Coordinates of C-alpha atoms and ligand atoms in Angstrom, one line a residue:
M608 CA 0.0 0.0 0.0
C609 CA 1.1 3.7 -0.1
G610 CA 4.4 4.7 1.4
I611 CA 5.3 8.0 3.0
I612 CA 8.8 9.5 3.7
G613 CA 9.8 13.0 4.9
Y614 CA 13.3 14.4 5.7
V615 CA 14.5 17.5 7.1
G616 CA 18.3 18.0 7.9
G617 CA 21.6 19.3 6.6
G618 CA 21.9 17.2 3.5
E619 CA 20.0 17.0 0.3
A620 CA 16.5 15.7 0.8
A621 CA 15.9 14.1 -2.6
P622 CA 18.5 11.2 -2.6
V623 CA 17.5 10.4 1.1
M624 CA 13.9 10.1 0.0
I625 CA 14.6 8.1 -3.1
E626 CA 16.5 5.5 -1.0
A627 CA 13.7 5.5 1.5
L628 CA 11.0 5.1 -1.2
R629 CA 13.0 2.1 -2.6
R630 CA 12.8 0.5 0.7
L631 CA 9.1 1.0 0.9
E632 CA 8.6 -0.5 -2.7
Y633 CA 7.7 -3.8 -1.1
R634 CA 4.4 -2.3 0.1
G635 CA 3.3 -2.2 -3.6
Y636 CA 2.5 1.0 -5.5
D637 CA 1.9 2.3 -9.0
S638 CA 3.2 5.9 -8.9
A639 CA 5.8 7.9 -7.0
G640 CA 6.6 11.5 -6.2
A641 CA 8.5 14.0 -4.1
A642 CA 8.5 17.7 -3.2
V643 CA 11.2 19.9 -1.5
I644 CA 11.3 23.5 -0.4
D645 CA 14.1 25.4 -2.1
G646 CA 14.6 29.3 -1.8
G647 CA 11.2 29.6 -0.2
H648 CA 9.3 27.7 -2.8
I649 CA 7.9 24.3 -3.1
K650 CA 9.4 22.1 -6.1
L651 CA 7.6 19.0 -7.1
A652 CA 8.3 15.9 -9.3
K653 CA 5.9 13.1 -9.8
T654 CA 5.6 10.2 -12.2
S655 CA 3.5 7.0 -12.7
G656 CA 5.5 3.8 -12.5
F657 CA 8.4 3.1 -10.3
V658 CA 10.7 5.0 -8.0
A659 CA 13.6 4.4 -10.6
E660 CA 11.7 6.6 -13.0
L661 CA 11.2 9.3 -10.5
D662 CA 14.8 9.1 -9.6
K663 CA 15.6 9.5 -13.4
K664 CA 13.2 12.3 -13.7
I665 CA 15.0 14.3 -10.9
Q666 CA 18.5 13.3 -12.2
G667 CA 19.3 11.7 -8.9
G668 CA 18.3 14.8 -7.0
A669 CA 20.0 17.4 -9.1
K670 CA 16.8 18.7 -10.5
L671 CA 15.1 18.6 -7.0
S672 CA 17.6 20.3 -4.8
G673 CA 16.5 21.2 -1.2
K674 CA 17.1 20.2 2.5
I675 CA 13.7 19.5 3.4
G676 CA 11.2 17.2 1.5
I677 CA 8.3 14.8 1.5
G678 CA 8.0 11.8 -0.8
H679 CA 5.4 9.1 -1.5
T680 CA 4.7 5.8 -3.3
R681 CA 1.1 5.6 -4.2
W682 CA -1.2 2.5 -4.8
A683 CA -4.3 3.8 -6.7
T684 CA -7.6 3.6 -4.8
H685 CA -9.5 6.7 -5.8
G686 CA -8.4 7.8 -9.3
A687 CA -5.9 6.3 -11.8
P688 CA -2.3 5.7 -11.2
T689 CA -1.2 8.7 -13.3
D690 CA 1.4 11.5 -12.8
N691 CA -1.4 13.9 -11.9
Y692 CA -2.9 11.6 -9.2
A693 CA 0.6 10.8 -7.7
H694 CA 1.5 12.5 -4.5
P695 CA 2.6 15.1 -3.2
H696 CA -0.5 17.2 -3.9
L697 CA -0.4 21.0 -3.8
S698 CA -3.0 23.4 -2.6
A699 CA -4.5 25.5 -5.3
A700 CA -2.1 28.4 -4.5
G701 CA 0.9 26.1 -4.4
N702 CA 2.0 27.1 -0.9
I703 CA 1.2 23.7 0.8
A704 CA 2.3 20.3 -0.4
I705 CA 1.1 17.1 1.3
V706 CA 1.7 13.3 1.1
H707 CA -1.1 11.2 2.4
N708 CA -1.9 7.5 3.3
G709 CA -5.4 6.3 4.1
I710 CA -8.9 7.6 3.3
I711 CA -10.6 10.9 4.2
D712 CA -14.2 9.5 4.3
N713 CA -16.0 12.8 4.2
Y714 CA -13.7 14.4 1.5
A715 CA -16.6 14.8 -1.0
R716 CA -18.5 17.1 1.4
L717 CA -15.4 19.0 2.2
R718 CA -14.6 19.5 -1.4
E719 CA -18.0 20.8 -2.2
R720 CA -17.7 23.3 0.5
L721 CA -14.2 24.4 -0.7
I722 CA -15.4 24.7 -4.3
A723 CA -18.3 26.9 -3.0
E724 CA -15.5 29.1 -1.3
G725 CA -13.8 29.4 -4.7
C726 CA -11.2 26.5 -4.5
V727 CA -10.1 25.0 -7.9
F728 CA -9.2 21.3 -7.9
L729 CA -7.1 19.5 -10.4
S730 CA -7.8 15.9 -9.3
E731 CA -10.6 14.0 -7.7
T732 CA -8.5 12.9 -4.8
D733 CA -9.2 13.1 -1.1
T734 CA -5.5 14.2 -0.7
E735 CA -6.0 17.4 -2.7
V736 CA -9.0 18.2 -0.5
A737 CA -6.8 17.8 2.5
A738 CA -4.2 20.1 1.1
N739 CA -6.7 22.8 0.1
L740 CA -8.4 22.4 3.5
I741 CA -5.2 23.1 5.4
A742 CA -4.3 26.0 3.1
R743 CA -7.7 27.6 3.6
L744 CA -7.4 27.3 7.4
Y745 CA -3.8 28.5 7.2
A746 CA -4.8 31.6 5.3
K747 CA -7.3 32.4 8.1
C748 CA -5.2 31.7 11.2
G749 CA -1.6 32.2 9.9
D750 CA -0.2 29.3 11.9
I751 CA 0.5 26.0 10.2
K752 CA 0.2 23.9 13.4
Q753 CA -3.2 25.4 14.2
A754 CA -4.4 25.0 10.5
V755 CA -3.4 21.3 10.7
A756 CA -5.1 20.8 14.0
Q757 CA -8.4 22.4 12.8
A758 CA -8.2 20.4 9.5
A759 CA -7.8 17.1 11.6
E760 CA -10.9 18.1 13.5
Q761 CA -12.9 18.4 10.2
M762 CA -11.6 15.5 8.4
E763 CA -13.1 11.9 9.1
G764 CA -11.5 8.6 8.4
A765 CA -8.0 7.0 8.8
F766 CA -5.0 9.1 7.6
A767 CA -1.4 9.9 7.9
L768 CA -0.1 13.1 6.4
G769 CA 3.3 14.7 5.8
I770 CA 3.0 18.5 5.1
L771 CA 5.2 21.2 3.8
C772 CA 4.3 24.9 3.9
E773 CA 6.4 27.5 2.0
D774 CA 6.3 29.9 4.9
Y775 CA 8.1 27.3 7.1
P776 CA 11.1 26.4 4.8
E777 CA 12.7 24.5 7.6
T778 CA 9.8 22.7 9.1
L779 CA 8.1 19.5 8.5
V780 CA 4.5 19.0 9.9
A781 CA 3.0 15.5 10.4
L782 CA -0.4 14.3 11.5
K783 CA -1.5 10.7 12.3
K784 CA -5.0 9.3 12.7
E785 CA -5.3 5.4 12.5
S786 CA -2.8 5.1 9.8
P787 CA 0.8 4.1 10.4
L788 CA 3.5 6.9 10.8
V789 CA 6.7 6.9 12.8
I790 CA 9.2 9.7 13.4
G791 CA 13.0 8.9 13.2
V792 CA 15.7 11.1 14.8
G793 CA 19.1 11.2 13.1
D794 CA 22.1 13.3 13.8
G795 CA 21.1 16.8 12.9
C796 CA 18.2 15.5 10.8
A797 CA 14.8 13.9 11.2
Y798 CA 12.5 11.5 9.1
I799 CA 8.9 10.7 9.0
A800 CA 7.9 7.4 7.4
S801 CA 4.9 5.0 7.1
D802 CA 7.3 2.2 8.0
V803 CA 10.4 2.2 10.0
V804 CA 12.2 0.2 7.2
A805 CA 12.3 3.4 5.2
F806 CA 15.0 5.0 7.3
L807 CA 16.4 2.0 9.3
N808 CA 19.8 2.4 7.4
E809 CA 20.0 6.0 8.8
T810 CA 18.7 5.7 12.3
R811 CA 17.2 3.3 14.8
E812 CA 15.9 6.0 17.2
I813 CA 12.3 6.5 16.8
Y814 CA 9.4 8.3 18.3
R815 CA 6.0 6.5 18.4
F816 CA 3.4 8.8 17.1
E817 CA -0.1 8.1 18.5
D818 CA -3.5 8.7 17.0
G819 CA -4.6 12.3 16.7
E820 CA -1.1 13.8 17.4
I821 CA 0.5 16.5 15.5
A822 CA 4.3 16.8 15.1
V823 CA 6.2 19.9 14.2
I824 CA 9.8 18.8 13.1
T825 CA 12.9 20.8 12.3
R826 CA 16.4 19.4 11.9
D827 CA 17.2 19.6 15.5
D828 CA 13.9 19.8 17.3
I829 CA 10.7 17.7 17.3
K830 CA 7.6 19.0 19.2
F831 CA 4.5 16.8 19.7
Y832 CA 1.0 18.1 20.3
S833 CA -2.4 16.7 21.3
P834 CA -5.3 17.2 19.0
E835 CA -6.1 20.4 21.2
L836 CA -2.4 21.5 20.7
R837 CA -1.3 20.7 24.2
E838 CA 2.5 20.1 24.0
L839 CA 3.3 16.4 24.8
T840 CA 6.5 15.0 26.4
K841 CA 7.8 11.9 24.6
R842 CA 10.9 9.7 24.7
T843 CA 12.6 8.0 21.9
E844 CA 12.8 4.3 21.6
R845 CA 15.4 2.1 19.8
V846 CA 14.3 -0.3 17.0
D847 CA 16.3 -3.5 17.4
W848 CA 15.6 -4.9 13.9
D849 CA 18.5 -5.9 12.0
V850 CA 19.0 -3.5 8.9
S851 CA 20.2 -6.5 6.7
A852 CA 16.9 -8.3 7.6
A853 CA 15.2 -5.5 5.6
E854 CA 17.6 -5.9 2.6
K855 CA 18.0 -8.8 0.2
G856 CA 21.3 -9.9 1.5
G857 CA 22.5 -11.2 -1.7
Y858 CA 19.6 -13.3 -2.6
E859 CA 17.6 -12.7 -5.8
H860 CA 14.3 -12.3 -4.0
F861 CA 13.1 -11.2 -0.7
M862 CA 10.8 -14.1 -0.7
F863 CA 13.5 -16.7 -0.9
K864 CA 15.5 -15.0 1.8
E865 CA 12.5 -14.9 4.1
M866 CA 11.7 -18.5 3.3
L867 CA 15.3 -19.3 4.6
E868 CA 14.8 -17.2 7.7
Q869 CA 11.9 -19.3 8.9
P870 CA 13.8 -21.5 11.3
E871 CA 15.2 -18.3 13.0
A872 CA 11.7 -16.6 12.9
V873 CA 10.1 -19.5 14.6
R874 CA 12.9 -20.0 17.1
A875 CA 12.8 -16.3 18.1
T876 CA 9.0 -16.5 18.4
L877 CA 9.1 -19.7 20.5
S878 CA 12.1 -19.8 22.7
P879 CA 11.5 -16.8 25.0
R880 CA 8.1 -18.3 25.6
I881 CA 9.2 -21.7 26.8
S882 CA 10.8 -21.7 30.1
N883 CA 11.4 -24.5 32.7
G884 CA 9.3 -26.9 30.8
R885 CA 6.3 -24.7 30.7
V886 CA 4.7 -22.3 28.2
A887 CA 5.4 -18.8 29.6
L888 CA 3.4 -16.3 27.6
D889 CA 4.4 -12.7 27.9
I890 CA 0.9 -11.6 28.8
E891 CA -1.3 -12.1 31.8
L892 CA -4.3 -14.5 30.9
P893 CA -5.7 -15.5 34.2
P894 CA -6.4 -19.3 34.4
E895 CA -10.1 -18.6 35.7
Y896 CA -10.6 -16.5 32.6
L897 CA -9.3 -19.1 30.2
R898 CA -11.5 -21.7 31.8
G899 CA -14.5 -19.6 31.4
I900 CA -14.1 -19.1 27.6
S901 CA -17.1 -20.3 25.8
R902 CA -15.8 -19.8 22.2
I903 CA -12.9 -18.6 20.3
Y904 CA -13.2 -16.8 16.9
F905 CA -9.9 -16.7 15.1
V906 CA -10.0 -13.8 12.6
G907 CA -7.6 -12.7 9.7
C908 CA -7.2 -12.3 5.9
G909 CA -5.6 -14.2 3.3
S910 CA -2.6 -16.4 4.7
A911 CA -3.4 -15.1 8.2
H912 CA -6.9 -16.5 7.8
Y913 CA -5.4 -19.9 7.0
V914 CA -3.2 -19.8 10.1
C915 CA -6.7 -19.3 11.8
V916 CA -8.0 -22.5 10.1
V917 CA -5.1 -24.5 11.5
A918 CA -5.6 -22.9 15.0
K919 CA -9.4 -23.7 15.0
Y920 CA -8.7 -27.4 14.3
N921 CA -5.9 -27.5 16.9
M922 CA -7.8 -25.6 19.6
E923 CA -10.8 -27.8 19.3
K924 CA -8.7 -30.9 19.2
L925 CA -6.5 -30.1 22.1
A926 CA -8.3 -27.6 24.3
R927 CA -11.9 -28.6 23.6
V928 CA -13.0 -25.0 23.1
P929 CA -15.6 -24.4 20.4
S930 CA -13.7 -22.5 17.7
E931 CA -14.3 -20.7 14.4
A932 CA -11.9 -19.4 11.8
V933 CA -13.7 -16.4 10.2
L934 CA -12.5 -14.2 7.4
A935 CA -12.1 -10.8 8.8
S936 CA -13.8 -9.2 5.9
E937 CA -16.9 -11.3 6.6
F938 CA -16.8 -11.1 10.4
R939 CA -18.7 -8.0 11.3
Y940 CA -21.4 -8.7 8.6
S941 CA -22.1 -12.1 10.1
S942 CA -23.9 -10.9 13.2
P943 CA -21.3 -12.7 15.4
I944 CA -22.6 -13.7 18.9
L945 CA -20.1 -12.4 21.3
D946 CA -20.0 -11.6 25.0
E947 CA -17.4 -11.3 27.6
T948 CA -16.7 -15.2 27.6
T949 CA -15.8 -15.1 23.8
L950 CA -12.1 -14.6 23.0
V951 CA -11.4 -13.1 19.5
V952 CA -7.9 -13.8 18.2
C953 CA -6.9 -11.4 15.4
V954 CA -3.9 -12.6 13.2
S955 CA -2.1 -10.1 11.1
Q956 CA 1.5 -9.7 10.1
S957 CA 1.3 -5.9 9.3
G958 CA -1.2 -5.1 12.1
T959 CA -2.7 -2.5 9.6
T960 CA -5.1 -4.7 7.5
A961 CA -8.4 -2.7 7.3
D962 CA -10.7 -5.6 7.4
T963 CA -8.9 -7.1 10.5
I964 CA -9.0 -3.8 12.3
A965 CA -12.8 -3.5 11.5
A966 CA -13.3 -7.0 12.9
L967 CA -11.3 -6.2 16.0
R968 CA -13.3 -3.0 16.7
E969 CA -16.6 -5.0 16.3
A970 CA -15.5 -7.6 18.6
R971 CA -14.6 -5.1 21.3
R972 CA -17.8 -3.2 20.7
L973 CA -19.8 -6.4 21.4
G974 CA -17.9 -7.1 24.6
A975 CA -15.4 -9.8 23.6
R976 CA -11.8 -9.7 24.7
V977 CA -9.4 -9.4 21.7
L978 CA -5.9 -11.1 21.6
S979 CA -3.9 -10.2 18.6
I980 CA -0.9 -12.1 16.9
V981 CA 1.0 -9.3 15.2
N982 CA 4.4 -8.9 13.6
V983 CA 4.6 -5.1 13.4
V984 CA 5.3 -3.6 16.8
G985 CA 3.0 -0.7 17.8
S986 CA 0.7 -1.2 14.8
V987 CA -3.0 -0.4 14.9
I988 CA -4.1 -3.9 15.7
A989 CA -1.5 -4.3 18.5
Q990 CA -2.5 -1.0 20.0
E991 CA -6.2 -1.7 20.0
S992 CA -6.2 -5.2 21.4
D993 CA -6.6 -6.3 24.9
Y994 CA -3.6 -8.6 24.6
V995 CA -0.7 -8.8 22.1
L996 CA 1.5 -11.7 21.3
Y997 CA 4.1 -10.5 18.9
T998 CA 5.5 -12.8 16.3
R999 CA 9.3 -12.3 16.1
A1000 CA 9.7 -12.7 12.4
G1001 CA 11.4 -9.4 11.8
P1002 CA 10.4 -7.2 8.8
E1003 CA 8.7 -9.1 6.0
I1004 CA 9.2 -7.4 2.7
A1005 CA 8.0 -9.8 0.0
V1006 CA 4.2 -9.5 -0.6
A1007 CA 3.8 -13.2 -0.3
T1008 CA 4.1 -14.0 3.4
T1009 CA 6.3 -16.9 4.6
K1010 CA 8.2 -16.3 7.7
A1011 CA 5.4 -14.2 9.3
Y1012 CA 3.0 -17.1 8.5
S1013 CA 5.2 -19.6 10.1
A1014 CA 5.8 -17.4 13.2
Q1015 CA 2.0 -16.9 13.4
L1016 CA 1.5 -20.6 13.5
A1017 CA 4.1 -21.0 16.2
V1018 CA 2.2 -18.5 18.4
T1019 CA -1.1 -20.4 17.9
Y1020 CA 0.6 -23.6 19.1
L1021 CA 1.7 -21.8 22.2
L1022 CA -1.7 -20.3 22.9
T1023 CA -3.4 -23.7 22.2
L1024 CA -1.2 -25.5 24.6
H1025 CA -1.5 -22.7 27.3
I1026 CA -5.3 -22.8 27.1
A1027 CA -5.5 -26.7 27.0
D1028 CA -3.3 -26.7 30.1
A1029 CA -5.5 -24.1 32.0
R1030 CA -8.6 -26.1 31.1
G1031 CA -7.1 -29.4 32.1
T1032 CA -7.6 -31.1 28.7
I1033 CA -4.1 -32.3 28.2
S1034 CA -2.1 -34.8 30.2
Q1035 CA 1.3 -34.0 31.6
T1036 CA 2.8 -36.6 29.2
E1037 CA 1.3 -35.1 26.2
Y1038 CA 2.1 -31.5 27.4
E1039 CA 5.8 -32.5 27.7
K1040 CA 5.8 -34.3 24.3
L1041 CA 4.3 -31.3 22.6
L1042 CA 6.8 -28.8 24.2
R1043 CA 9.7 -31.1 23.2
E1044 CA 8.4 -31.1 19.6
L1045 CA 7.9 -27.4 19.6
S1046 CA 11.4 -26.9 20.6
A1047 CA 12.6 -29.2 17.8
L1048 CA 10.5 -27.3 15.2
P1049 CA 13.1 -24.8 14.0
N1050 CA 15.5 -27.7 13.1
K1051 CA 12.8 -29.6 11.4
I1052 CA 11.9 -26.6 9.3
E1053 CA 15.5 -26.4 8.4
Q1054 CA 15.3 -30.0 7.1
C1055 CA 12.2 -29.2 5.0
L1056 CA 14.2 -26.3 3.4
E1057 CA 16.8 -28.8 2.3
L1058 CA 14.2 -30.4 0.0
R1059 CA 14.5 -27.3 -2.2
D1060 CA 16.4 -29.0 -5.1
D1061 CA 13.6 -31.8 -5.2
V1062 CA 10.9 -29.2 -5.1
R1063 CA 12.5 -27.1 -7.8
R1064 CA 12.7 -30.0 -10.1
L1065 CA 9.0 -30.7 -9.7
A1066 CA 7.9 -27.1 -9.9
E1067 CA 9.9 -26.9 -13.2
L1068 CA 8.1 -30.1 -14.3
Y1069 CA 4.6 -28.8 -13.5
S1070 CA 4.9 -25.1 -14.1
D1071 CA 3.3 -25.2 -17.5
R1072 CA -0.1 -26.5 -16.0
E1073 CA -3.0 -24.3 -16.4
N1074 CA -4.9 -25.6 -13.2
I1075 CA -3.6 -27.2 -10.1
F1076 CA -5.6 -28.7 -7.4
F1077 CA -4.6 -29.0 -3.7
I1078 CA -6.4 -31.4 -1.6
G1079 CA -6.3 -32.5 2.0
R1080 CA -8.4 -33.3 5.1
N1081 CA -8.4 -31.5 8.4
I1082 CA -5.1 -29.8 9.1
D1083 CA -4.0 -31.0 5.6
Y1084 CA -7.0 -29.1 4.1
A1085 CA -5.8 -26.1 6.0
M1086 CA -2.4 -26.5 4.3
S1087 CA -4.1 -27.0 0.8
L1088 CA -5.6 -23.5 1.3
E1089 CA -2.2 -21.9 1.9
G1090 CA -0.5 -23.9 -0.9
A1091 CA -3.2 -22.8 -3.4
L1092 CA -3.0 -19.1 -2.3
K1093 CA 0.8 -19.0 -2.5
L1094 CA 0.9 -20.5 -6.0
K1095 CA -1.9 -18.2 -7.4
E1096 CA -0.4 -15.1 -5.8
I1097 CA 3.1 -15.5 -7.2
S1098 CA 3.1 -17.8 -10.2
Y1099 CA -0.5 -16.8 -11.5
I1100 CA -1.3 -20.4 -12.0
H1101 CA -4.9 -21.1 -11.4
A1102 CA -5.2 -23.2 -8.2
E1103 CA -7.9 -24.3 -5.9
A1104 CA -7.9 -26.0 -2.6
Y1105 CA -10.5 -28.6 -1.6
A1106 CA -11.3 -30.7 1.4
G1107 CA -10.7 -34.1 -0.2
G1108 CA -14.2 -35.4 0.6
E1109 CA -15.8 -32.4 -1.3
L1110 CA -14.4 -33.2 -4.8
K1111 CA -17.1 -35.7 -5.7
H1112 CA -19.7 -33.0 -4.9
G1113 CA -18.9 -31.0 -8.1
T1114 CA -15.3 -30.2 -8.7
M1115 CA -14.3 -33.8 -9.8
A1116 CA -15.9 -32.7 -13.2
L1117 CA -12.8 -30.5 -13.8
I1118 CA -10.3 -33.4 -13.3
Q1119 CA -8.9 -34.5 -16.6
D1120 CA -5.7 -35.9 -18.2
D1121 CA -2.7 -33.8 -16.9
T1122 CA -4.5 -32.0 -14.0
L1123 CA -2.0 -31.9 -11.3
V1124 CA -3.5 -32.8 -7.8
I1125 CA -1.2 -31.9 -5.0
T1126 CA -2.2 -34.1 -2.2
M1127 CA -1.4 -33.3 1.4
A1128 CA -1.2 -36.5 3.3
T1129 CA 0.8 -35.6 6.5
Y1130 CA -2.0 -36.3 9.0
G1131 CA -1.7 -39.9 9.6
A1132 CA -5.2 -40.4 11.1
L1133 CA -6.7 -39.5 7.8
A1134 CA -4.1 -40.8 5.4
G1135 CA -6.3 -43.6 4.2
K1136 CA -9.2 -41.2 3.3
I1137 CA -7.1 -38.7 1.3
V1138 CA -5.5 -41.7 -0.5
S1139 CA -9.0 -42.8 -1.7
N1140 CA -9.8 -39.2 -2.8
A1141 CA -6.5 -38.9 -4.7
E1142 CA -7.1 -42.3 -6.3
E1143 CA -10.5 -41.0 -7.6
T1144 CA -8.6 -38.1 -9.3
R1145 CA -6.0 -40.5 -10.7
A1146 CA -8.6 -42.7 -12.2
R1147 CA -9.6 -39.7 -14.3
G1148 CA -6.2 -38.8 -15.6
A1149 CA -4.8 -36.6 -12.9
S1150 CA -1.1 -36.6 -12.0
I1151 CA -0.5 -36.9 -8.2
L1152 CA 2.2 -35.1 -6.2
I1153 CA 2.0 -36.2 -2.6
I1154 CA 3.4 -34.3 0.3
T1155 CA 3.6 -36.6 3.3
T1156 CA 5.7 -37.5 6.4
K1157 CA 8.2 -40.2 7.0
S1158 CA 5.9 -42.4 9.0
V1159 CA 2.9 -42.0 6.6
A1160 CA 4.9 -42.2 3.2
D1161 CA 4.7 -46.0 2.9
T1162 CA 0.9 -46.0 3.0
V1163 CA 0.5 -43.3 0.3
R1164 CA 3.4 -43.5 -2.1
H1165 CA 1.8 -46.2 -4.4
I1166 CA -0.8 -43.7 -5.7
S1167 CA 1.6 -40.8 -6.4
D1168 CA 3.8 -39.9 -9.5
N1169 CA 6.1 -37.9 -7.1
T1170 CA 6.4 -37.7 -3.3
L1171 CA 7.9 -35.2 -1.1
T1172 CA 8.6 -36.4 2.4
I1173 CA 8.9 -34.2 5.4
P1174 CA 10.0 -35.2 8.9
D1175 CA 7.6 -36.5 11.5
T1176 CA 6.4 -34.3 14.3
H1177 CA 3.5 -33.9 16.8
E1178 CA 0.3 -34.0 14.6
L1179 CA -0.7 -30.5 15.8
L1180 CA 2.5 -29.0 14.5
L1181 CA 2.6 -30.5 11.0
P1182 CA 1.4 -27.4 9.3
S1183 CA 4.7 -25.8 10.1
L1184 CA 6.6 -28.5 8.2
A1185 CA 4.1 -29.2 5.4
V1186 CA 4.0 -25.4 4.4
I1187 CA 7.7 -25.3 3.3
P1188 CA 7.4 -27.4 0.3
L1189 CA 4.3 -25.6 -0.7
Q1190 CA 6.1 -22.2 -0.5
L1191 CA 9.1 -23.5 -2.3
F1192 CA 6.9 -25.0 -5.1
A1193 CA 5.1 -21.7 -5.5
Y1194 CA 8.5 -19.8 -5.6
Y1195 CA 10.1 -22.0 -8.1
A1196 CA 7.1 -22.2 -10.3
A1197 CA 7.0 -18.5 -10.4
L1198 CA 10.6 -18.3 -11.0
V1199 CA 10.4 -20.5 -14.2
R1200 CA 7.4 -18.4 -15.3
D1201 CA 9.5 -15.3 -14.9
C1202 CA 7.0 -13.7 -12.7
S1203 CA 7.5 -10.6 -10.4
I1204 CA 7.9 -12.6 -7.2
D1205 CA 8.4 -10.0 -4.5
K1206 CA 5.8 -7.8 -5.9
P1207 CA 3.0 -9.7 -7.7
R1208 CA 0.8 -7.9 -10.1
N1209 CA -2.3 -6.2 -8.4
L1210 CA -1.3 -7.0 -4.9
A1211 CA 0.1 -4.9 -2.1
K1212 CA 1.9 -6.0 1.1
S1213 CA -0.7 -4.4 3.4
S1214 CA -4.3 -3.8 2.6
T1215 CA -5.2 -0.7 4.4
V1216 CA -8.6 -0.2 2.6
E1217 CA -11.5 -2.4 2.9
Ligands
M6R1497 O1 -0.7 -8.1 7.2 P1 -1.7 -9.1 7.3 O2 -1.2 -10.5 7.9 O3 -3.0 -8.8 8.0 O4 -2.1 -9.5 5.8 C1 -3.1 -10.5 5.5 C2 -3.1 -10.9 4.1 O5 -3.3 -9.8 3.3 C3 -2.0 -11.6 3.7 O6 -1.5 -12.7 4.4 C4 -1.8 -12.0 2.2 O7 -2.8 -12.9 2.0 C5 -0.5 -12.5 1.8 N1 -0.1 -11.8 0.6 C6 -0.5 -13.9 1.4 O8 0.8 -14.3 1.0

């Protein structure tokens, strides 16, 4: 989704902003732009297309000289991805420039009012409305901070703004409301950005910026104000993310690097929460509360939703709590029945997915407690939840999630085990066995990653297929869902996931010679069933690729054209191993097909609009 950068300091702003915008490219975008103040005047450059084109247009900064600036990558929502619609947007008089993420819900009403007051607009965007609203208020009060506060009062929706005003040639103004924005402090310079990754190469010292706040930033002073313009006192925090983790580290794609980082992401997520042979969660969940939970809703979007599907199966199996996995985009429209005995678990890498935020707010409004599983520290979902269990995956750059997905699964195992223990539904022997297997998980993921040459060969073999089906039962069905999504998302091969038993109710009609059916057969208890389902497709000409475990392999191999075998583990944890060949398969199929792996077409890393 859109990215914001702002810089004020002693050096040239444009090269710093171009570098930062490159780091934000992973969010997905289709136009880019930047503005600086030089000699008391705002100068602007914008282009449809990539940051590289913007860089070319401004000749590496030579044509956009200035020591203060704002930059933006835009992912079109309102209006086409053209030069004109790219940010920054100027006020009609050209004295105010802004970059903006989010949506101003009441922009049409504000626009009409401004037009009636004589304002002329060049685009249909809500951003241009914000620029003109601020300019109009500034013309009346003569103080930029006050004008921004008044505009914030009038604008509804979720937004983050970076603002330049010609009368303040050394001051950057920022405003945040429910859209991410963070402020970085360097040596004689400062930054604003929608994601800390943008300036992590320059500084790790940040100020967290809360909803409704306004920041007035010069190269050596940052002042924060409440919506009523009361000055606030804040302390900087240090971000401990590894810079190299946000860079490709010599690999061709972020996705590949992030797949290889999975053992570490899972280890970092699990190990601080296992202590003295017990699960030690870093949140206070009183046992009497856990015993009184009547239902758990697991809520998320895309891959995060598929983590929820695994969690639902496991929670019911181990802790015997009735559980549902619900798509966040459907949750609040499904009249969920919630009260204080309902726990809603929101799963999100970014913590800014609009549908998940909406589900969270609805859950809280209806009186449920919300526990979130989030990767980005301090994100909206983390801030608004009753409890947060962070995944420790580090920054995930590729649009296709891999290491965050694995870290999310790991947190769901801990939570399930903890709740089962509190409710007395697990024996001591089983508890110890599961903990042992949890601790062994990172090494077993490593072993699965070693299958990559075999997976590559198979992906090359099947990469020309038009349609690929994924089938499985129970947790293997949950894995089929993730496998099909990964494949569609980055290789653009049409893929469908089915619960094995469902094929005969319609979809079997699509099976013909050469259809590839990737059969998930890791769950021993249902291996016989899925073999029958796969055999039915084979009888109709399908090729079968089986993903199975060492102990199940002998009972399923006879029906497959090819088999990939992963290590054994506790049945609840199988998804963490089974997902690895699925991710690798999607990756290598996309590679052969020469797809844009890290930034698939039409997709963005974080979906901040519903
Ligand atoms: O940031 P989130 O975890 O909330 O994102 C949810 C989905 O948009 C995300 O998992 C998406 O499906 C991935 N691109 C899949 O690889």
